[in-house]
C-alpha positions as protocol buffer text, in pm:
chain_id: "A"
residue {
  index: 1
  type: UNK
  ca { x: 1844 y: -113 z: -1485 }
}
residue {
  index: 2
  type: UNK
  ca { x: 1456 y: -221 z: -1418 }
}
residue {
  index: 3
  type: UNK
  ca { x: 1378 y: -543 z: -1543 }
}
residue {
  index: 4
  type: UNK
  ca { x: 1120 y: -571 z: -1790 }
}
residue {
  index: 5
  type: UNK
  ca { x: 899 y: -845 z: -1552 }
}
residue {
  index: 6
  type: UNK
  ca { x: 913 y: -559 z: -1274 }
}
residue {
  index: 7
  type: UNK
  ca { x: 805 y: -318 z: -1535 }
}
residue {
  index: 8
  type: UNK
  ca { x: 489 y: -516 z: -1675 }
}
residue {
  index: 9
  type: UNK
  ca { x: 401 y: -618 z: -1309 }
}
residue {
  index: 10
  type: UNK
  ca { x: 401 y: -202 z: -1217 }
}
residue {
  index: 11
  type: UNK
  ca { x: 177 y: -199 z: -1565 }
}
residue {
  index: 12
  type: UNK
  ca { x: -41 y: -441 z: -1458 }
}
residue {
  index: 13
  type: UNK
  ca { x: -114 y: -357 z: -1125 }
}
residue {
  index: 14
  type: UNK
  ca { x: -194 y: -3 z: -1256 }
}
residue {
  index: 15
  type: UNK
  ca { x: 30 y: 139 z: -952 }
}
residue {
  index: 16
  type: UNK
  ca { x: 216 y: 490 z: -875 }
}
residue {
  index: 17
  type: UNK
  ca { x: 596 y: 469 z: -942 }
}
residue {
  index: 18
  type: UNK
  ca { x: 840 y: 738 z: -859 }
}
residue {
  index: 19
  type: UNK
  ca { x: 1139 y: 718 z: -1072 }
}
residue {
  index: 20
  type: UNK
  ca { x: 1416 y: 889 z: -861 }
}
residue {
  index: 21
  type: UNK
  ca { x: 1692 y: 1083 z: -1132 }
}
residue {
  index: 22
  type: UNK
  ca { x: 1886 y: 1224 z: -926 }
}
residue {
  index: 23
  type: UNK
  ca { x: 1976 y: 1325 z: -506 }
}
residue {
  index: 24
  type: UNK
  ca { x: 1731 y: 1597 z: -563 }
}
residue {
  index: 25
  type: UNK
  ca { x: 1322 y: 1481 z: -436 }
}
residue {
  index: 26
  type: UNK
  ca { x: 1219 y: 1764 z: -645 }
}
residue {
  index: 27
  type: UNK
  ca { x: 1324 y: 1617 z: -963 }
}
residue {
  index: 28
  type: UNK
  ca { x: 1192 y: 1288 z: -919 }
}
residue {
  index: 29
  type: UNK
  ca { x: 874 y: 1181 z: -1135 }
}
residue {
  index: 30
  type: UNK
  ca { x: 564 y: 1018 z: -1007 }
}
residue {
  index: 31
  type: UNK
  ca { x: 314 y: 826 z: -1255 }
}
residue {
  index: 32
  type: UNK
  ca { x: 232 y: 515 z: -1371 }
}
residue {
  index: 33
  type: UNK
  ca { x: 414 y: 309 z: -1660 }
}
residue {
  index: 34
  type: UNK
  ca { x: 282 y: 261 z: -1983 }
}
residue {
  index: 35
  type: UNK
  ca { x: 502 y: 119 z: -2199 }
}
residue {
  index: 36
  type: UNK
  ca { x: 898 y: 78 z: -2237 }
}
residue {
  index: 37
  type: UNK
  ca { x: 1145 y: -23 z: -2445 }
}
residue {
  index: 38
  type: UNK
  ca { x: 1544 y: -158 z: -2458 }
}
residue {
  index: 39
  type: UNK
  ca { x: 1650 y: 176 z: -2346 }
}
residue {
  index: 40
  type: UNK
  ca { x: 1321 y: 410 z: -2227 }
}
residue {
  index: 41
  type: UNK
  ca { x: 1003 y: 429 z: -2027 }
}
residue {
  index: 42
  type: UNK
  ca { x: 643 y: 558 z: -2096 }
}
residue {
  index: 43
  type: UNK
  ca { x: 548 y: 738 z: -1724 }
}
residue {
  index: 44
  type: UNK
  ca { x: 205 y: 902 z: -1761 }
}
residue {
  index: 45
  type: UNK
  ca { x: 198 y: 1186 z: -1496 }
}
residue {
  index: 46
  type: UNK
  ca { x: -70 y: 1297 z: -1255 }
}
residue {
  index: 47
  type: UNK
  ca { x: -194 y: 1602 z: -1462 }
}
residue {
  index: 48
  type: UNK
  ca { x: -203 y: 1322 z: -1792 }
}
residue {
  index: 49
  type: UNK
  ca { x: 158 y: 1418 z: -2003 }
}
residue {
  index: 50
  type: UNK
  ca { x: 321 y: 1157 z: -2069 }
}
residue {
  index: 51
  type: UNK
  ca { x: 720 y: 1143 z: -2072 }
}
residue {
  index: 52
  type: UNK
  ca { x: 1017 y: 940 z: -2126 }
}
residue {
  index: 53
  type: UNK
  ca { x: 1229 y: 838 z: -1928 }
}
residue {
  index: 54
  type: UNK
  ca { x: 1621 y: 590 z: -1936 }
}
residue {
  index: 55
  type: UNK
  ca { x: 1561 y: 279 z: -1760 }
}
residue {
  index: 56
  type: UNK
  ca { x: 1884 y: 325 z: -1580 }
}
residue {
  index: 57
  type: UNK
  ca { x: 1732 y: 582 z: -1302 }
}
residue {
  index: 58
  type: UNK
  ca { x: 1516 y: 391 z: -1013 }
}
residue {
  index: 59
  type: UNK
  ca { x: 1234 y: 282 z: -1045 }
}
residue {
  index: 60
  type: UNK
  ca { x: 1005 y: 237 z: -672 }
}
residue {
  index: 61
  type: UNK
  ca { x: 674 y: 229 z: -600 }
}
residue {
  index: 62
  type: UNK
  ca { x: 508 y: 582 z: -445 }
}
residue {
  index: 63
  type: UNK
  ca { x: 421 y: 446 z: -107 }
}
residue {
  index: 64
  type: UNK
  ca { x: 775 y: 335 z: 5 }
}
residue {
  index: 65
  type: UNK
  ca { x: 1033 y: 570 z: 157 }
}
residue {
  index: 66
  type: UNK
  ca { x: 1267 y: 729 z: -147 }
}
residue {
  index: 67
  type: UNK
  ca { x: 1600 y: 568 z: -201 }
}
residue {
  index: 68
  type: UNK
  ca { x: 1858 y: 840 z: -238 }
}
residue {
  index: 69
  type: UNK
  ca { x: 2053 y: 700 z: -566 }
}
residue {
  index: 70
  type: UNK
  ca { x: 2374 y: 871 z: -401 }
}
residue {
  index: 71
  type: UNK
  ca { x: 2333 y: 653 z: -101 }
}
residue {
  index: 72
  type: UNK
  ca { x: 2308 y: 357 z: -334 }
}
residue {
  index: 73
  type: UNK
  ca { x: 2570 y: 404 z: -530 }
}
């Protein structure tokens, strides 16, 4: 789970995150964070909706290389 200094520092900053759900690229989301809470995350997309998301997934900033959670795990 992201920790919440990570998460105000993405907030902050103002940068793109990609939260990666799953082994599949095309289900991953790419915004920037808003807001969270104990258990969810404000992302505001590109084309402005807004949705929530668990903190469990990963959270990485846009310009790295995407970490396959299956790898991971």
């Amino acid at each position: 789970m992201i920790m919440d200094e990570e998460l105000d520092a993405y907030r902050l900053s103002g940068e793109k995150v990609r939260v990666v759900r799953d082994g599949l690229e095309s289900n991953d989301v790419v915004g920037i964070v808003l807001a969270w809470d104990d258990e969810q995350v404000l992302i505001r997309r590109q084309n402005r909706r807004v949705v929530k998301l668990a903190r469990s997934y990963t959270y990485q900033p846009f310009g790295e290389p995407r970490h396959n959670p299956i790898d991971l795990g």
